[in-house]
Structures are given as C-alpha cells and as structure tokens.
Coordinates of C-alpha atoms and ligand atoms in Angstrom, one line a residue:
M252 CA 139.1 86.1 100.1
N253 CA 139.9 89.7 99.8
P254 CA 138.4 91.4 96.6
S255 CA 141.2 91.9 93.8
T256 CA 141.0 96.0 94.7
A257 CA 141.5 95.4 98.4
R258 CA 145.2 95.4 99.7
P259 CA 146.1 91.7 99.8
H260 CA 146.9 90.5 103.2
V261 CA 150.6 88.6 103.9
V262 CA 150.9 86.9 107.2
I263 CA 154.4 86.1 108.3
V264 CA 154.7 83.1 111.1
G265 CA 157.5 83.9 113.3
G266 CA 159.3 87.1 114.7
G267 CA 162.9 85.9 114.5
I268 CA 165.3 87.7 112.4
A269 CA 164.0 85.8 109.3
G270 CA 160.4 86.7 109.8
L271 CA 161.2 90.5 110.7
A272 CA 163.5 90.8 107.4
A273 CA 160.7 89.2 105.3
A274 CA 158.0 92.2 106.5
F275 CA 161.0 94.6 106.2
F276 CA 161.4 93.6 102.5
L277 CA 157.6 93.9 101.8
R278 CA 157.5 97.3 103.5
D279 CA 157.4 99.2 100.3
E280 CA 154.5 96.4 99.0
K281 CA 151.1 97.5 98.4
A282 CA 150.1 94.8 101.1
R283 CA 149.3 94.5 104.6
V284 CA 151.8 92.6 106.7
T285 CA 150.7 90.9 109.9
V286 CA 153.5 89.2 111.9
L287 CA 152.8 86.6 114.3
E288 CA 155.2 85.7 117.1
G289 CA 154.3 83.1 119.4
S290 CA 156.4 84.1 122.2
P291 CA 156.1 87.2 124.4
Q292 CA 159.4 88.5 123.1
L293 CA 160.4 89.3 119.5
G294 CA 163.6 88.2 117.7
G295 CA 164.1 84.3 118.2
K296 CA 167.9 83.6 119.0
L297 CA 168.6 87.3 118.6
S298 CA 168.0 88.7 122.2
V299 CA 170.2 91.1 124.6
S300 CA 169.9 91.9 128.4
E301 CA 172.1 93.3 131.0
V302 CA 174.8 91.4 133.2
A303 CA 176.2 93.3 135.8
G304 CA 174.8 96.6 134.2
V305 CA 176.2 95.7 130.5
A306 CA 174.3 94.9 127.8
V307 CA 175.2 91.7 126.5
D308 CA 173.7 89.3 123.8
E309 CA 172.2 85.8 124.6
G310 CA 172.3 84.6 121.3
A311 CA 173.8 85.7 118.3
E312 CA 176.8 88.2 118.9
A313 CA 178.6 88.5 115.8
L314 CA 177.5 89.1 112.2
L315 CA 179.5 88.1 109.1
V316 CA 180.4 91.1 106.8
T317 CA 181.6 89.1 104.1
R318 CA 177.9 88.7 103.0
P319 CA 175.9 91.8 102.3
E320 CA 172.6 91.0 103.7
G321 CA 173.2 91.2 107.5
I322 CA 175.2 94.6 107.3
G323 CA 172.5 96.0 104.4
L324 CA 169.8 95.3 106.8
I325 CA 171.6 96.9 109.7
D326 CA 172.1 99.9 107.4
Q327 CA 168.7 100.0 106.3
V328 CA 167.0 100.0 109.8
G329 CA 169.6 103.1 110.5
L330 CA 171.7 101.3 112.9
A331 CA 175.0 101.8 110.9
G332 CA 176.2 104.2 113.6
D333 CA 176.2 101.8 115.7
R334 CA 178.0 99.0 114.4
V335 CA 181.8 98.1 115.9
E336 CA 184.5 95.8 115.0
P337 CA 186.1 93.2 117.0
G338 CA 189.4 94.3 119.0
T339 CA 190.7 91.1 118.2
T340 CA 189.5 87.6 116.1
S341 CA 192.5 85.7 116.9
S342 CA 191.1 82.4 118.8
A343 CA 192.6 79.5 120.4
I344 CA 191.5 75.7 120.9
W345 CA 191.8 74.3 124.7
T346 CA 193.3 71.1 124.1
L347 CA 196.1 68.9 125.2
G348 CA 196.1 70.7 128.4
A349 CA 197.0 74.3 127.2
L350 CA 195.3 76.9 125.3
R351 CA 196.9 76.9 121.7
P352 CA 196.6 79.3 118.8
L353 CA 193.6 78.3 116.1
P354 CA 195.8 78.1 113.1
R355 CA 194.9 81.2 110.9
R356 CA 195.6 79.4 107.6
Q357 CA 192.6 77.4 107.8
F358 CA 189.1 77.0 106.4
M359 CA 186.0 75.7 108.8
G360 CA 189.3 73.9 110.7
V361 CA 190.5 72.6 107.6
P362 CA 194.1 73.5 107.5
S363 CA 195.7 74.8 104.5
D364 CA 199.1 75.3 105.9
L365 CA 200.4 72.2 107.6
A366 CA 203.8 73.9 109.0
E367 CA 201.3 76.2 111.0
L368 CA 199.2 73.2 112.0
A369 CA 202.0 71.3 113.4
R370 CA 203.3 74.7 115.1
S371 CA 200.2 75.4 116.6
G372 CA 200.4 72.0 119.0
V373 CA 196.8 71.6 118.6
V374 CA 197.5 68.2 116.9
S375 CA 200.1 66.0 118.0
A376 CA 203.3 65.4 116.2
E377 CA 202.1 62.2 114.8
G378 CA 199.0 64.0 114.1
A379 CA 200.6 66.5 111.9
A380 CA 202.5 63.9 110.2
R381 CA 199.2 62.2 109.2
A382 CA 198.0 65.6 108.4
S383 CA 200.7 66.3 105.6
Q384 CA 199.8 62.9 103.9
D385 CA 196.9 65.0 102.5
L386 CA 199.5 66.7 99.8
E387 CA 200.5 63.0 98.8
L388 CA 197.4 61.1 99.1
P389 CA 195.7 60.3 95.4
P390 CA 192.4 62.1 95.3
S391 CA 189.7 61.0 97.6
A392 CA 186.7 59.5 95.9
R393 CA 183.1 61.1 96.7
D394 CA 180.0 59.9 95.4
G395 CA 177.1 61.9 96.7
D396 CA 176.9 63.5 99.9
V397 CA 179.4 62.4 102.9
P398 CA 179.8 63.5 106.6
V399 CA 182.2 66.1 107.1
A400 CA 184.4 63.7 109.2
D401 CA 184.8 61.0 106.8
Y402 CA 186.3 63.2 103.8
V403 CA 188.1 65.5 106.0
G404 CA 189.7 62.4 108.1
A405 CA 190.2 60.4 104.8
R406 CA 192.7 63.3 103.9
F407 CA 194.4 64.8 107.4
G408 CA 193.6 62.0 109.7
V409 CA 191.5 61.5 112.8
E410 CA 193.1 64.2 114.8
V411 CA 192.5 67.3 112.5
V412 CA 188.8 66.2 112.3
D413 CA 188.6 65.7 116.4
R414 CA 190.9 68.7 117.2
L415 CA 190.0 71.3 114.4
V416 CA 186.6 70.7 112.5
D417 CA 184.8 69.4 114.9
P418 CA 184.9 72.1 117.3
L419 CA 184.5 74.7 114.4
L420 CA 181.6 72.6 113.3
G421 CA 180.5 72.7 117.1
G422 CA 180.9 76.7 117.1
V423 CA 178.4 77.4 114.4
Y424 CA 175.9 74.4 113.9
A425 CA 176.3 72.8 117.6
G426 CA 176.6 69.5 115.6
R427 CA 178.9 66.2 115.3
S428 CA 181.2 66.2 112.2
G429 CA 180.6 62.5 112.1
D430 CA 176.8 63.8 111.3
L431 CA 176.9 67.0 109.4
S432 CA 177.0 67.3 105.4
F433 CA 180.2 68.3 103.8
D434 CA 178.0 69.5 100.9
A435 CA 175.6 71.4 103.2
T436 CA 178.0 72.8 106.1
M437 CA 181.1 73.6 103.7
P438 CA 179.5 74.1 100.3
A439 CA 182.5 76.2 98.8
L440 CA 185.1 73.7 100.2
A441 CA 183.1 70.7 98.8
A442 CA 183.0 72.2 95.4
A443 CA 187.0 73.3 95.6
A444 CA 187.8 69.7 96.6
R445 CA 186.4 68.6 93.5
R446 CA 189.2 70.9 91.5
Y447 CA 192.6 69.8 93.9
R448 CA 193.7 66.6 94.5
S449 CA 194.8 67.9 97.8
L450 CA 192.4 69.4 100.6
A451 CA 195.0 71.4 102.0
E452 CA 195.3 73.3 98.6
A453 CA 191.6 73.6 98.1
A454 CA 191.0 75.2 101.7
G455 CA 194.0 77.5 100.7
S456 CA 192.1 78.3 97.2
L457 CA 189.3 80.1 99.7
L458 CA 191.3 81.8 102.1
P459 CA 192.8 85.4 101.1
P460 CA 196.5 85.4 100.4
P461 CA 198.8 85.6 103.1
V462 CA 199.7 89.1 103.9
P463 CA 202.7 90.2 106.1
V464 CA 202.1 92.2 108.5
T465 CA 204.3 94.1 111.1
G466 CA 204.9 92.0 114.3
Q467 CA 202.9 89.3 112.8
D468 CA 203.4 86.4 110.1
Q469 CA 200.3 87.6 109.0
A470 CA 196.6 88.8 109.2
P471 CA 195.0 86.7 111.9
A472 CA 192.0 84.5 111.3
G473 CA 188.7 86.4 111.2
T474 CA 190.3 89.2 109.3
R475 CA 190.1 90.1 105.8
S476 CA 192.1 93.2 104.1
G477 CA 190.1 96.3 105.3
G478 CA 189.1 94.8 108.4
S479 CA 187.1 92.3 110.3
V480 CA 184.9 89.6 108.4
F481 CA 182.5 90.0 111.6
T482 CA 180.8 93.1 113.4
T483 CA 178.1 93.7 116.0
L484 CA 175.8 96.4 117.3
T485 CA 177.1 98.5 120.4
G486 CA 173.6 97.8 122.2
G487 CA 173.8 94.2 121.1
L488 CA 172.8 92.3 118.0
G489 CA 169.3 91.9 119.8
L490 CA 168.4 95.4 119.3
L491 CA 168.0 94.6 115.7
P492 CA 164.6 93.0 115.9
S493 CA 163.0 95.8 117.3
F494 CA 164.2 98.0 114.7
L495 CA 163.0 95.7 111.8
A496 CA 159.8 95.7 113.0
K497 CA 159.5 99.6 113.3
T498 CA 160.8 100.2 109.9
S499 CA 158.9 97.6 108.4
G500 CA 155.4 99.5 109.0
A501 CA 153.8 95.8 109.7
E502 CA 151.5 94.8 112.6
V503 CA 153.7 92.7 114.7
R504 CA 152.2 90.5 117.2
T505 CA 153.7 88.7 119.9
A506 CA 152.2 86.2 122.1
S507 CA 150.5 85.2 119.0
M508 CA 151.2 81.3 118.8
T509 CA 149.8 80.0 115.2
R510 CA 148.7 76.7 116.0
G511 CA 146.7 75.5 112.6
L512 CA 147.3 76.8 108.8
S513 CA 144.7 75.5 106.3
P514 CA 143.4 76.5 102.9
A515 CA 140.8 79.0 103.2
P516 CA 137.4 78.1 101.9
A517 CA 137.5 80.5 98.8
A518 CA 134.4 82.6 97.6
P519 CA 133.2 82.0 94.1
G520 CA 135.4 83.7 91.6
A521 CA 138.2 84.7 94.4
E522 CA 141.4 83.8 94.6
P523 CA 142.4 81.0 97.0
G524 CA 143.8 82.1 100.2
W525 CA 145.3 80.7 103.7
R526 CA 143.4 80.6 107.2
L527 CA 145.5 80.5 110.2
T528 CA 144.2 79.4 114.0
V529 CA 146.2 81.8 116.3
G530 CA 146.4 81.5 120.4
S531 CA 144.6 78.8 122.6
A532 CA 142.1 79.9 124.6
A533 CA 140.0 81.9 122.5
A534 CA 141.0 80.7 119.1
E535 CA 141.3 83.5 116.7
L536 CA 140.9 83.0 112.6
I537 CA 143.0 85.2 110.4
D538 CA 142.6 85.0 106.9
A539 CA 145.4 85.8 104.4
D540 CA 146.5 85.8 100.6
A541 CA 150.0 84.5 101.4
V542 CA 151.8 83.1 104.2
I543 CA 155.2 83.1 104.7
L544 CA 156.3 80.4 107.4
A545 CA 159.6 81.9 109.2
V546 CA 159.4 79.0 112.0
P547 CA 162.0 76.5 112.7
A548 CA 161.3 73.2 111.0
R549 CA 159.3 71.7 113.8
P550 CA 157.1 74.1 113.8
A551 CA 156.6 74.6 110.2
A552 CA 156.0 70.9 110.0
R553 CA 153.2 70.9 112.5
L554 CA 151.5 73.9 110.5
L555 CA 151.8 71.9 107.3
A556 CA 150.5 68.8 108.2
E557 CA 146.9 69.8 107.4
V558 CA 147.8 71.3 104.1
P559 CA 146.7 69.1 101.5
G560 CA 150.1 68.2 99.1
A561 CA 152.0 69.3 101.6
S562 CA 153.1 65.8 102.9
A563 CA 156.8 65.8 101.0
A564 CA 157.7 69.0 103.2
V565 CA 156.5 67.9 106.2
T566 CA 158.4 64.8 105.9
A567 CA 161.4 66.0 105.0
L568 CA 161.0 69.2 107.5
G569 CA 160.6 66.3 110.2
E570 CA 164.3 64.5 109.2
I571 CA 166.1 68.3 110.3
G572 CA 167.1 67.6 114.3
Y573 CA 167.7 70.5 116.3
A574 CA 170.5 70.9 119.0
S575 CA 169.9 72.9 122.1
M576 CA 172.2 75.0 124.1
A577 CA 172.8 77.2 127.0
I578 CA 174.7 80.7 127.0
V579 CA 176.3 80.9 130.5
T580 CA 177.4 84.5 130.6
L581 CA 179.7 85.5 133.4
A582 CA 181.2 88.9 134.8
Y583 CA 184.4 89.0 136.7
P584 CA 186.4 91.9 138.1
R585 CA 189.3 92.5 135.8
S586 CA 191.9 91.7 138.5
A587 CA 190.6 88.4 138.9
F588 CA 192.1 87.5 135.3
P589 CA 196.2 86.9 136.1
G590 CA 197.3 89.0 133.2
A591 CA 201.0 89.4 131.7
H592 CA 200.9 92.8 133.5
P593 CA 198.8 94.1 136.3
G594 CA 195.5 95.3 134.8
G595 CA 196.2 93.2 131.7
G596 CA 193.0 90.9 132.3
L597 CA 191.6 88.6 129.9
A598 CA 193.2 90.7 126.8
A599 CA 196.8 89.8 128.0
L600 CA 195.9 86.1 126.7
G601 CA 195.6 87.5 123.3
W602 CA 192.5 85.8 122.0
S603 CA 188.9 86.6 121.8
G604 CA 187.9 83.3 123.2
Y605 CA 188.6 79.7 122.7
L606 CA 187.3 76.2 121.2
V607 CA 186.9 72.8 123.3
P608 CA 187.1 69.5 121.0
A609 CA 184.6 67.1 122.3
V610 CA 187.2 64.6 122.8
D611 CA 188.4 66.6 125.7
R612 CA 185.4 66.0 127.2
R613 CA 184.2 69.2 128.7
A614 CA 181.0 70.5 129.3
V615 CA 181.6 74.2 127.6
K616 CA 182.1 73.8 124.0
A617 CA 183.2 77.6 123.4
V618 CA 183.9 80.5 125.2
T619 CA 184.0 84.2 124.0
F620 CA 186.0 86.5 125.9
S621 CA 183.1 89.1 125.4
T622 CA 185.1 92.3 126.5
V623 CA 188.1 91.3 124.5
K624 CA 186.1 90.6 121.3
W625 CA 184.0 93.8 121.6
P626 CA 186.0 96.4 123.7
H627 CA 183.2 98.7 124.0
L628 CA 181.6 96.2 126.7
A629 CA 184.7 96.9 129.0
D630 CA 183.9 100.6 129.1
P631 CA 184.2 101.0 132.7
T632 CA 180.5 101.9 134.1
A633 CA 181.5 104.3 137.0
P634 CA 184.7 106.7 137.5
G635 CA 186.9 104.9 139.6
A636 CA 185.1 101.5 139.1
E637 CA 187.3 98.2 138.5
P638 CA 186.5 97.5 134.6
L639 CA 184.6 94.2 134.0
E640 CA 185.2 91.0 132.2
I641 CA 182.2 89.3 130.3
V642 CA 182.9 85.9 129.2
R643 CA 180.1 83.9 127.1
C644 CA 180.4 80.0 127.7
S645 CA 178.5 77.8 125.3
I646 CA 177.1 74.5 126.5
G647 CA 175.2 72.1 124.4
R648 CA 176.3 69.8 121.6
M649 CA 174.3 67.5 119.7
G650 CA 173.2 64.6 122.0
E651 CA 174.1 66.3 125.0
E652 CA 170.6 67.1 126.0
A653 CA 171.2 65.4 129.7
L654 CA 173.9 67.9 130.4
L655 CA 171.5 70.9 129.7
Q656 CA 168.8 69.3 132.1
R657 CA 171.1 70.4 134.5
P658 CA 169.9 73.6 137.1
D659 CA 171.2 76.7 136.0
E660 CA 173.4 77.1 139.1
D661 CA 175.0 73.8 138.3
L662 CA 175.6 75.0 134.7
A663 CA 176.9 78.4 135.9
V664 CA 179.3 76.5 138.6
L665 CA 180.4 74.2 135.7
A666 CA 181.1 77.2 133.4
A667 CA 183.2 78.9 135.8
A668 CA 185.4 75.7 137.0
E669 CA 186.2 75.0 133.5
L670 CA 186.8 79.0 132.5
A671 CA 189.1 78.9 135.6
A672 CA 191.1 75.7 134.4
A673 CA 191.4 77.1 131.1
T674 CA 192.7 80.9 132.1
G675 CA 193.8 80.7 135.5
V676 CA 190.3 83.0 136.5
R677 CA 190.3 83.4 140.4
G678 CA 187.1 83.6 142.6
V679 CA 183.7 83.5 141.6
P680 CA 182.2 85.6 139.3
V681 CA 180.1 89.0 140.3
A682 CA 177.4 88.2 138.4
H683 CA 176.0 85.7 135.9
R684 CA 172.9 84.9 133.7
I685 CA 172.0 81.5 132.0
S686 CA 170.1 81.8 128.6
R687 CA 168.5 78.7 127.5
W688 CA 168.2 77.7 123.8
G689 CA 166.0 74.7 123.3
G690 CA 166.0 73.6 119.7
A691 CA 168.8 76.2 118.8
L692 CA 170.0 75.2 115.7
P693 CA 169.3 73.3 112.8
Q694 CA 171.6 70.0 111.9
Y695 CA 172.4 70.3 108.1
T696 CA 173.3 66.3 108.4
V697 CA 174.0 64.2 105.3
G698 CA 171.4 64.6 102.5
H699 CA 170.4 68.4 103.5
L700 CA 170.7 70.0 100.2
D701 CA 168.2 67.1 98.9
R702 CA 165.8 67.5 101.9
V703 CA 165.5 71.5 101.4
A704 CA 165.0 70.6 97.1
R705 CA 162.0 68.5 98.7
I706 CA 160.7 70.8 101.0
R707 CA 161.0 73.6 98.3
A708 CA 159.4 72.1 95.8
A709 CA 156.3 71.1 97.8
I710 CA 156.1 74.5 99.1
A711 CA 156.5 76.2 95.4
A712 CA 153.2 73.9 94.3
Q713 CA 151.0 75.7 97.1
P714 CA 149.6 79.0 96.4
G715 CA 151.0 82.1 98.0
L716 CA 153.2 80.0 100.4
A717 CA 156.6 80.4 101.1
V718 CA 159.1 79.4 103.8
C719 CA 162.3 80.9 105.3
G720 CA 164.7 81.1 108.1
A721 CA 167.8 78.8 109.5
A722 CA 166.3 75.7 108.7
Y723 CA 167.1 76.3 104.8
D724 CA 170.3 77.5 103.4
G725 CA 172.4 78.5 106.1
V726 CA 172.1 79.2 110.1
G727 CA 174.2 82.4 109.8
I728 CA 172.2 85.6 110.6
P729 CA 173.0 87.1 106.8
A730 CA 171.8 83.6 105.2
C731 CA 168.5 83.7 107.1
I732 CA 168.0 87.1 106.0
A733 CA 168.9 86.0 102.3
T734 CA 166.0 83.3 102.8
A735 CA 163.7 86.1 104.0
R736 CA 164.0 88.3 100.8
A737 CA 163.6 85.2 98.7
A738 CA 160.4 84.4 100.6
A739 CA 159.1 88.3 100.0
V740 CA 159.9 88.1 96.3
Q741 CA 158.2 84.8 95.8
V742 CA 154.8 86.1 97.9
T743 CA 155.4 89.3 96.1
E744 CA 155.2 87.8 92.7
Y745 CA 152.4 84.8 93.6
L746 CA 150.5 88.3 94.4
R747 CA 151.1 90.1 91.6
H748 CA 150.3 87.0 89.4
S749 CA 147.1 86.3 90.9
R750 CA 145.2 89.4 91.1
E751 CA 145.3 93.1 89.9
W752 CA 147.6 94.3 92.0
S753 CA 150.8 96.7 91.6
H754 CA 153.7 97.8 92.9
G755 CA 152.5 100.6 95.2
Ligands
FAD1231 C1 173.2 80.7 121.1 C2 173.5 80.9 119.6 C3 174.0 81.7 119.4 C4 174.3 82.3 118.1 N1 175.3 83.0 117.2 C5 175.5 83.5 116.3 C6 176.0 84.2 115.8 O1 176.8 85.1 116.7 N2 176.0 85.3 114.5 C7 174.9 84.4 113.5 O2 175.0 84.8 112.4 N3 174.2 83.6 113.9 C8 174.1 82.9 115.1 N4 173.4 82.4 115.7 C9 172.5 81.2 114.7 C10 171.2 82.5 114.2 O3 171.0 83.4 115.5 C11 169.8 81.6 114.0 O4 170.2 80.6 113.0 C12 168.9 82.7 113.8 O5 168.9 83.8 114.3 C13 167.7 81.8 113.3 O6 166.6 82.8 112.9 P1 165.4 82.4 112.4 O7 164.4 83.7 112.2 O8 165.1 81.8 111.3 O9 164.7 81.5 113.7 P2 164.5 81.7 115.0 O10 165.1 82.7 115.4 O11 164.1 80.5 115.6 O12 162.9 82.6 115.0 C14 161.8 81.7 114.9 C15 160.9 82.4 115.7 O13 159.4 81.7 115.2 C16 158.7 81.7 116.7 N5 157.6 80.7 116.7 C17 157.8 79.2 116.6 N6 156.8 78.7 116.1 C18 155.8 79.7 116.1 C19 154.7 79.4 115.7 N7 153.8 78.4 115.8 N8 153.7 80.8 115.8 C20 154.5 81.9 115.8 N9 155.4 82.2 116.1 C21 156.5 80.7 116.2 C22 159.7 81.5 117.6 O14 159.2 81.8 118.9 C23 160.5 82.0 117.1 O15 160.8 83.7 117.7 C24 173.5 81.9 116.6 C25 172.2 81.1 117.3 C26 172.0 80.4 118.8 C27 171.0 79.3 119.2

C-alpha cells in the first residue's frame, strides 16, 4: 500500500449527495480523493432537467433549513445567492371528496390542535371525536420500537392514521405507517411521547408557539418565525451535485460501477488497505487506503459480502427495504386551471400541493404545485406568452410496484386524470416528463435503529471503512449530508492514526 510519506488515497463509492458531500468535506485534507459513480450522471436522487423549457427538479426539490447541513453546504459551494423560499407552504389533503386544509398545528400528521383537526374536515365527525379521546386516555404503554400506526392509532384512532399520518409518511418515505418505526421516523415525537400522557400535547411541545398573523389564525404549516422551513435553488436542487464535484477538488468519475471490495494484500510493514474492482468489461483494480461507501443499502451489502468480518453489516443492510417511485411532471397553460378570478390559475387554490391518503385508492400519492410553491418557475419565458403552471405528481407507495410497471404514457394519463378530478384542470398538458426512481427511498421499518447500530458496529471494526447516505439516519438531504461529514471525519481520523499523516 501507499508508503507513509505518500498522500493516502480515499475512494468514495457513490456520487449522490452523500458521496459528493463526503468528498467536499475531505477537500482540505492531505489526501487524494476519488469518487466512483456507477451511472453516467452524478447526483443520485438530485437531478434537474427541462419541462416545457423550465428547469424543474426530477427528484428532491426542497431542502429543510431548520437543520444547518444543507444550507451550509449550499453556501460553501457558492450557491447562496441562488437560494429561494417557497411562495406558500400551505398544503391540502385530498380526501372525502374534496381538497381540505392540512391542519397547521401537526407534527408529521400527528395533530396537536384537535379543534383545528375537526374544522379541517380531513377526518369525519366520528373520527374527530375519537381523536379527542387522546386527551383523556391513560398513557399508552410502549415497550421497545413499534409501528407508527399502532402507537398513533391507539391515541387518536384509525382515521387520523389513515388520513393524516400515513399520507405524510408516504410523502417523505413512500412508506406505510403500519410498517414504519415510530422511533426512527419520528424520533423527537417518540421521545416527547414518553414525557406527556397526551400525544397531542407531545406533538404541540415540538411546534413553535401559535403566532397570530394578520388575516389568519396563525402562520401556515411549513413556516417558522423568520420565514419558511424549506428552500431550493433557482436552477433546481439538481444543480448542487455538479457544484460539489467542482469545489471538492476530488477526481470524480461517472460510469464507474464498483463491483467488488476486498482487503488489499498488504505489503510487509505497510498499513492494510482496500482493493476495488470497477467496471465490467475490462475490470479495473483501484487500491485505496480508506473507502467510504455512499450507496444505498443493497449495493453496500453486495460490496461488503466479500469483506471478512462484515457479515453482520451485510445481514442488517439486507433487511432495509426500498420503495420505488415515479414523478410525473405536467405543464399546463395557466388558463387551464379554473381560478377564483381570471388568470388566477393554480395559485387561486391557495396551496402548494396536496397529499392523497392510500385509503382513498388513488394512484398519485402527493402533488406539488411547483409554480405556486416556487414562484420563480412561473416567470413567463417569452413576452406575451401565457405563463405555464407546472405540477409534480408522485406515484408509488411501498408495495405498489405493479402500478409502476405501467408504461410512461399510462402514468402521465393517470396523473393528469387524477389532477383534473382534484383541481378541475381542463384539457391535456402541453408537456410532460416521467422520472422513474427504482429503489428510491429506504424504509425505516420497526427495528431500524437497532439495524443501523449493528451496521455501524460491524463497519467500525474494519480499518479505514465508513458508510454514509440515506439508509441510516434520515432520508432528507441534510441528514444525508450529516452522515457524509461523519464518514469523512471517521476516515480522516483513521488515516491520521494509522500513518504519519498530518492535516495539510
Ligand atoms: C423522488 C424523490 C424526491 C425526494 N425529495 C426530497 C426532497 O424534496 N427533500 C429532501 O431532503 N429529500 C428528498 N428525497 C430524499 C433524498 O433526495 C435522498 O434520500 C438523497 O438524495 C439520497 O442521497 P444518497 O447520496 O444517500 O443516495 P443516492 O442519491 O441514491 O446516491 C447513491 C449513488 O450511488 C450510486 N451507486 C450505487 N451503487 C453503486 C456502485 N456499486 N458503484 C458506484 N456507484 C453506485 C448510484 O448510482 C447513486 O448515484 C427525495 C427522494 C426521491 C427519490
């Protein structure tokens, strides 16, 4: 392996946000860094392309600003000036035959204001009455991890689970509340629930105090004092990967699928290292002093399969399932939407989009009114041209793979028909785009935290090896970036301790 005087070589497998962020965090270290991305394109679930001449994200489109990691990275790569806030974050639930306001005082769908829940019409009168029993019921026992639906259902009844919590979890994880872990998907609420008898009170303890604002009872969901909790980039979040690649100083290779990982044969007196097999036809061997696996659970498990002592990680990674999705992006002339006033368009509805409960048996699970949520997308591109409305329809909950096997044109027609039923939009879209995401989102099912602990323990025993990405501590971009930073620190410390290597 590399003699102690040479710059150590760190190889990062996976060029999604986690892998590229890890490369960025290593930029000031005295190491040679190579990123190996298997597909022809960098960015993983961050990707942007044009629909009807407008750059619209194909995957992730909004970044949480209440955590520092995402906006911090955007600022560090020089994109601070491109950040924009949403025009509105008020959302709706399409259920019981109408678009109804998503209650503002809720935490991942768990209501804290039961009067507001009843007024929203999202649940029936009986459902609202059942939900209010939460305030009277004795504490719900919870021994170890449980499915979200079990705990929340015991407090509020099945309607709150089906029409609020399940659609919100579906929006983030594409998963189902009957399978997802309360501890892993709502850690703050799971902790607060141990301090309060009522789950509504526990949810309320995590929300900012209600602040009356002019003309409304309080600020809409998705806002905080001082602005929205979300941001994006004017050119799309999909721009971030290429900026990270450029500023990281790493050698970034696409179309470089890593097929094998094994301990490298160590030269006498040298530190152990790793050997990666890259590509298929003429496989290339790359030696590294440290390796960061920034790939989803399944490819990580495949790569670790040949590593002695990693079987516990392979088993636990194999237990993490993935939901697949498709995003159908549709563009309409503004006049196709029946507004409250001429030219009112989608904005007249007053929402940034809506969620659809699985119990309502629609194909589309979530819709974003992109030109309302991100007004910069609605700028007319040609003088005198009618502005477009752009809508992103998300299809594919966990277990709905058969739906996703339908051809692109079918999915576009289905999405447009359901949008017409919900919003009254007339005519056919002037443009559409289908973005398919196989293995899109890891499922944090019951036992996830224990699984991740087993993976981390097994990886920690491997010299110079680290993992990061959406499979572990959160699927949102800031959480992925946090795992990338931890992985970068882990390999940096390993290299410092294992050879005469100083920060440079
Ligand atoms: C449709 C969609 C919308 C989303 N919306 C949001 C949102 O608005 N906000 C938000 O915060 N999060 C959102 N998410 C979640 C978030 O985008 C992802 O969790 C995150 O981008 C995952 O990043 P990652 O680097 O861990 O993995 P990935 O993006 O999956 O990157 C992993 C990379 O590894 C590569 N790879 C795999 N195997 C190999 C191999 N053997 N060799 C080399 N390369 C390999 C893959 O090609 C891929 O590029 C969304 C996700 C999806 C699918």
